[in-house]
mmCIF file of C-alpha atoms in Angstrom:
data_model
loop_
_atom_site.group_PDB
_atom_site.id
_atom_site.type_symbol
_atom_site.label_atom_id
_atom_site.label_comp_id
_atom_site.label_asym_id
_atom_site.label_seq_id
_atom_site.Cartn_x
_atom_site.Cartn_y
_atom_site.Cartn_z
ATOM 1 C CA MET A 1 -3.097 -35.705 6.144
ATOM 2 C CA ALA A 2 -1.449 -32.520 7.351
ATOM 3 C CA LYS A 3 -3.675 -30.011 9.089
ATOM 4 C CA LYS A 4 -4.416 -26.955 6.967
ATOM 5 C CA ARG A 5 -3.039 -23.693 8.313
ATOM 6 C CA PHE A 6 -3.314 -20.036 7.335
ATOM 7 C CA TYR A 7 -0.353 -17.670 7.253
ATOM 8 C CA VAL A 8 -0.564 -13.952 8.023
ATOM 9 C CA VAL A 9 2.160 -11.741 6.564
ATOM 10 C CA TRP A 10 2.127 -8.278 8.134
ATOM 11 C CA ASN A 11 5.484 -7.184 6.734
ATOM 12 C CA GLY A 12 6.545 -8.820 3.462
ATOM 13 C CA LEU A 13 6.589 -8.259 -0.270
ATOM 14 C CA ILE A 14 2.777 -8.286 -0.367
ATOM 15 C CA PRO A 15 1.159 -8.352 3.097
ATOM 16 C CA GLY A 16 -1.903 -10.540 3.381
ATOM 17 C CA ILE A 17 -3.241 -13.954 4.342
ATOM 18 C CA TYR A 18 -1.842 -17.025 2.582
ATOM 19 C CA LYS A 19 -3.114 -20.592 2.521
ATOM 20 C CA SER A 20 0.213 -22.420 2.324
ATOM 21 C CA TRP A 21 3.717 -22.162 3.725
ATOM 22 C CA ASP A 22 5.146 -21.988 0.198
ATOM 23 C CA GLU A 23 3.031 -18.928 -0.598
ATOM 24 C CA CYS A 24 4.020 -17.341 2.703
ATOM 25 C CA GLN A 25 7.723 -17.986 2.039
ATOM 26 C CA GLU A 26 7.498 -16.207 -1.302
ATOM 27 C CA GLN A 27 6.367 -13.050 0.510
ATOM 28 C CA ILE A 28 8.969 -13.032 3.294
ATOM 29 C CA LYS A 29 12.061 -14.329 1.498
ATOM 30 C CA GLY A 30 14.744 -11.650 1.571
ATOM 31 C CA VAL A 31 12.550 -9.178 3.471
ATOM 32 C CA LYS A 32 14.341 -7.600 6.395
ATOM 33 C CA GLN A 33 12.333 -7.772 9.638
ATOM 34 C CA ALA A 34 9.561 -9.785 8.008
ATOM 35 C CA LEU A 35 6.583 -10.257 10.318
ATOM 36 C CA TYR A 36 4.436 -13.375 9.891
ATOM 37 C CA LYS A 37 2.669 -16.112 11.851
ATOM 38 C CA SER A 38 0.536 -19.193 11.179
ATOM 39 C CA PHE A 39 -3.004 -19.757 12.461
ATOM 40 C CA ASP A 40 -5.319 -22.762 12.658
ATOM 41 C CA THR A 41 -8.374 -21.065 11.142
ATOM 42 C CA LEU A 42 -9.111 -18.393 8.574
ATOM 43 C CA GLU A 43 -11.134 -16.483 11.172
ATOM 44 C CA GLU A 44 -8.129 -16.295 13.504
ATOM 45 C CA ALA A 45 -5.893 -15.198 10.624
ATOM 46 C CA GLU A 46 -8.306 -12.456 9.538
ATOM 47 C CA ARG A 47 -8.572 -11.159 13.103
ATOM 48 C CA ALA A 48 -4.788 -11.140 13.461
ATOM 49 C CA TYR A 49 -4.200 -9.434 10.113
ATOM 50 C CA SER A 50 -6.482 -6.555 11.114
ATOM 51 C CA SER A 51 -4.531 -6.123 14.368
ATOM 52 C CA SER A 52 -0.975 -5.208 15.283
ATOM 53 C CA PRO A 53 1.493 -8.058 14.618
ATOM 54 C CA HIS A 54 3.022 -7.436 18.025
ATOM 55 C CA ASP A 55 -0.160 -8.680 19.680
ATOM 56 C CA TYR A 56 0.763 -12.104 18.268
ATOM 57 C CA ILE A 57 4.519 -12.390 17.896
ATOM 58 C CA GLY A 58 5.635 -11.739 21.459
ATOM 59 C CA GLN A 59 6.680 -8.975 23.806
ATOM 60 C CA GLY A 60 10.342 -9.272 22.830
ATOM 61 C CA ASN A 61 9.532 -8.379 19.234
ATOM 62 C CA LYS A 62 7.313 -5.535 20.372
ATOM 63 C CA GLU A 63 10.120 -3.955 22.361
ATOM 64 C CA LYS A 64 12.507 -4.302 19.464
ATOM 65 C CA ALA A 65 10.047 -2.971 16.942
ATOM 66 C CA LYS A 66 9.330 0.332 18.610
ATOM 67 C CA ILE A 67 11.026 2.319 21.344
ATOM 68 C CA THR A 68 9.217 4.693 23.658
ATOM 69 C CA PRO A 69 10.098 8.393 24.173
ATOM 70 C CA GLY A 70 11.660 7.677 27.551
ATOM 71 C CA SER A 71 14.013 4.976 26.275
ATOM 72 C CA TYR A 72 15.731 6.595 23.294
ATOM 73 C CA PRO A 73 19.510 6.211 22.992
ATOM 74 C CA ALA A 74 21.347 9.409 23.949
ATOM 75 C CA GLU A 75 22.347 10.077 20.337
ATOM 76 C CA ILE A 76 18.726 10.574 19.215
ATOM 77 C CA ILE A 77 17.550 14.189 19.101
ATOM 78 C CA ARG A 78 14.315 14.500 21.082
ATOM 79 C CA ASN A 79 13.477 17.973 19.789
ATOM 80 C CA ALA A 80 12.843 16.653 16.290
ATOM 81 C CA LEU A 81 10.143 15.457 13.930
ATOM 82 C CA ALA A 82 9.941 11.854 12.733
ATOM 83 C CA VAL A 83 7.951 10.848 9.644
ATOM 84 C CA ASP A 84 6.864 7.485 8.289
ATOM 85 C CA ALA A 85 4.431 5.901 5.848
ATOM 86 C CA ALA A 86 2.479 2.645 5.765
ATOM 87 C CA CYS A 87 0.885 0.887 2.823
ATOM 88 C CA SER A 88 -1.584 -2.016 2.736
ATOM 89 C CA GLY A 89 -0.093 -3.727 -0.283
ATOM 90 C CA ASN A 90 2.409 -2.007 -2.525
ATOM 91 C CA PRO A 91 0.753 -0.341 -4.336
ATOM 92 C CA GLY A 92 -2.244 -0.136 -2.063
ATOM 93 C CA MET A 93 -3.889 2.185 0.412
ATOM 94 C CA MET A 94 -1.115 4.417 1.709
ATOM 95 C CA GLU A 95 -0.974 6.847 4.604
ATOM 96 C CA TYR A 96 1.757 8.832 6.320
ATOM 97 C CA ARG A 97 2.256 10.891 9.445
ATOM 98 C CA GLY A 98 4.648 13.089 11.386
ATOM 99 C CA VAL A 99 5.350 12.624 15.102
ATOM 100 C CA TYR A 100 7.243 14.759 17.617
ATOM 101 C CA VAL A 101 10.101 12.558 18.796
ATOM 102 C CA GLY A 102 10.235 13.814 22.374
ATOM 103 C CA THR A 103 6.652 12.931 23.263
ATOM 104 C CA GLY A 104 5.330 10.702 20.484
ATOM 105 C CA GLU A 105 2.590 13.257 19.752
ATOM 106 C CA GLU A 106 1.180 13.024 16.223
ATOM 107 C CA ILE A 107 1.672 16.377 14.464
ATOM 108 C CA PHE A 108 0.100 15.566 11.117
ATOM 109 C CA HIS A 109 -1.530 12.654 9.322
ATOM 110 C CA PHE A 110 -2.475 12.132 5.670
ATOM 111 C CA GLY A 111 -4.457 9.394 3.940
ATOM 112 C CA PRO A 112 -5.310 6.724 3.255
ATOM 113 C CA MET A 113 -4.947 7.147 -0.501
ATOM 114 C CA PHE A 114 -3.933 4.727 -3.246
ATOM 115 C CA GLY A 115 -0.149 4.798 -3.673
ATOM 116 C CA THR A 116 3.118 3.210 -2.599
ATOM 117 C CA ASN A 117 5.156 3.277 0.571
ATOM 118 C CA ASN A 118 8.056 5.154 -1.043
ATOM 119 C CA ILE A 119 5.739 7.886 -2.307
ATOM 120 C CA GLY A 120 4.267 8.182 1.174
ATOM 121 C CA GLU A 121 7.740 8.537 2.687
ATOM 122 C CA PHE A 122 8.614 11.249 0.146
ATOM 123 C CA LEU A 123 5.405 13.195 0.720
ATOM 124 C CA ALA A 124 5.782 12.904 4.494
ATOM 125 C CA ILE A 125 9.185 14.573 4.405
ATOM 126 C CA VAL A 126 7.958 17.401 2.174
ATOM 127 C CA HIS A 127 4.898 17.835 4.408
ATOM 128 C CA GLY A 128 7.212 18.141 7.401
ATOM 129 C CA LEU A 129 9.528 20.587 5.650
ATOM 130 C CA ALA A 130 6.644 22.799 4.539
ATOM 131 C CA LEU A 131 4.966 22.745 7.946
ATOM 132 C CA LEU A 132 8.147 23.655 9.818
ATOM 133 C CA LYS A 133 8.919 26.484 7.408
ATOM 134 C CA GLN A 134 5.364 27.810 7.604
ATOM 135 C CA ARG A 135 5.537 27.887 11.405
ATOM 136 C CA GLY A 136 9.076 29.257 11.523
ATOM 137 C CA ILE A 137 10.333 26.271 13.503
ATOM 138 C CA ASP A 138 13.812 24.828 13.056
ATOM 139 C CA LEU A 139 13.727 21.114 13.910
ATOM 140 C CA PRO A 140 15.531 18.206 12.245
ATOM 141 C CA ILE A 141 13.431 15.552 10.517
ATOM 142 C CA TYR A 142 14.092 11.830 10.852
ATOM 143 C CA SER A 143 13.118 9.429 8.052
ATOM 144 C CA ASP A 144 13.932 5.737 7.745
ATOM 145 C CA SER A 145 13.559 5.789 3.934
ATOM 146 C CA ARG A 146 16.825 6.065 2.032
ATOM 147 C CA ASN A 147 14.945 6.312 -1.277
ATOM 148 C CA ALA A 148 12.785 9.186 -0.090
ATOM 149 C CA LEU A 149 15.798 11.106 1.215
ATOM 150 C CA ILE A 150 17.499 10.703 -2.164
ATOM 151 C CA TRP A 151 14.345 11.865 -3.958
ATOM 152 C CA ILE A 152 14.140 14.921 -1.706
ATOM 153 C CA LYS A 153 17.744 15.807 -2.506
ATOM 154 C CA GLY A 154 16.976 15.545 -6.218
ATOM 155 C CA LYS A 155 13.667 17.439 -5.792
ATOM 156 C CA GLN A 156 11.831 14.703 -7.687
ATOM 157 C CA CYS A 157 9.696 11.696 -6.754
ATOM 158 C CA LYS A 158 11.126 9.001 -9.020
ATOM 159 C CA THR A 159 8.314 6.524 -8.598
ATOM 160 C CA LYS A 160 7.559 3.800 -11.124
ATOM 161 C CA LEU A 161 3.880 3.793 -10.186
ATOM 162 C CA PRO A 162 1.783 4.205 -13.358
ATOM 163 C CA ARG A 163 -0.251 7.372 -13.570
ATOM 164 C CA ASP A 164 -3.820 6.250 -14.182
ATOM 165 C CA SER A 165 -7.321 6.754 -12.829
ATOM 166 C CA LYS A 166 -6.422 5.062 -9.540
ATOM 167 C CA SER A 167 -3.296 7.133 -8.912
ATOM 168 C CA GLU A 168 -4.234 10.462 -10.538
ATOM 169 C CA GLU A 169 -5.188 12.149 -7.273
ATOM 170 C CA LEU A 170 -1.913 11.080 -5.660
ATOM 171 C CA PHE A 171 0.136 12.406 -8.582
ATOM 172 C CA LYS A 172 -1.388 15.834 -8.019
ATOM 173 C CA TYR A 173 0.061 15.762 -4.495
ATOM 174 C CA ILE A 174 3.405 14.607 -5.892
ATOM 175 C CA GLU A 175 3.474 17.523 -8.346
ATOM 176 C CA ARG A 176 2.621 19.943 -5.557
ATOM 177 C CA ALA A 177 5.431 18.529 -3.400
ATOM 178 C CA GLU A 178 7.976 18.710 -6.215
ATOM 179 C CA LYS A 179 6.940 22.310 -6.928
ATOM 180 C CA TRP A 180 7.430 23.191 -3.264
ATOM 181 C CA LEU A 181 10.926 21.694 -3.283
ATOM 182 C CA ARG A 182 11.891 23.638 -6.414
ATOM 183 C CA GLU A 183 10.577 26.940 -5.126
ATOM 184 C CA ASN A 184 11.631 26.817 -1.480
ATOM 185 C CA SER A 185 14.924 26.719 0.371
ATOM 186 C CA TYR A 186 15.258 25.294 3.863
ATOM 187 C CA SER A 187 17.905 24.721 6.523
ATOM 188 C CA THR A 188 16.166 21.738 8.104
ATOM 189 C CA ARG A 189 18.476 18.804 8.767
ATOM 190 C CA LEU A 190 17.230 15.550 7.254
ATOM 191 C CA ILE A 191 18.556 12.590 9.232
ATOM 192 C CA LYS A 192 18.393 8.912 8.301
ATOM 193 C CA TRP A 193 16.750 6.935 11.105
ATOM 194 C CA GLU A 194 18.927 3.863 11.738
ATOM 195 C CA THR A 195 16.345 1.149 12.366
ATOM 196 C CA ASP A 196 18.938 -1.572 12.974
ATOM 197 C CA LYS A 197 20.421 0.427 15.863
ATOM 198 C CA TRP A 198 17.384 2.206 17.288
ATOM 199 C CA GLY A 199 14.329 0.089 16.479
ATOM 200 C CA GLU A 200 11.373 1.369 14.516
ATOM 201 C CA ILE A 201 11.038 5.109 13.919
ATOM 202 C CA PRO A 202 8.685 6.923 16.376
ATOM 203 C CA ALA A 203 6.212 7.669 13.553
ATOM 204 C CA ASP A 204 5.908 3.964 12.669
ATOM 205 C CA PHE A 205 2.318 2.749 12.319
ATOM 206 C CA GLY A 206 3.120 -0.631 13.879
ATOM 207 C CA ARG A 207 2.307 -2.408 10.612
ATOM 208 C CA LYS A 208 3.743 -2.586 7.128
#
């Protein structure tokens, strides 16, 4: 009889712990840069899931996943803001933050709050735009979310998340962000972070 194993999916369709390889495959199939690993016991899997995947999948993956301020390619603007979101499940508990590219210093952080990753990416960009304008600072903003950048251009968060008792608070933030976009102009450059070329964005949480 085959030994039972437990599978941790950090980055997949629905991150979590799965009790069979078939279930694990369903979550990672077609997911770019899926992060997963098997464990002998449920206790080991639970401990791993609550930690960074790079503590378990090897130093090579860690270096690829996130670059440090001193090792950026020359084409990356150091005097810039990078934003990113993370979500435990999708939808699930979402948070986002903004980081100064040159030093890795966290400039702002929001959450966790029930939502989706795309909404978090959208709100992070608007948060960055509003903060820079308020402080009179002209820095470009990097985001690795193509959807969020499109939503910003259209001044609307086109999420399919239902508006209900669980998401009502988040939708108030969405409305505030959309209102800000409609009522404010800005010269801030929004730049797509090219993960395939540069590794994970500096604001990455190290989990998905």
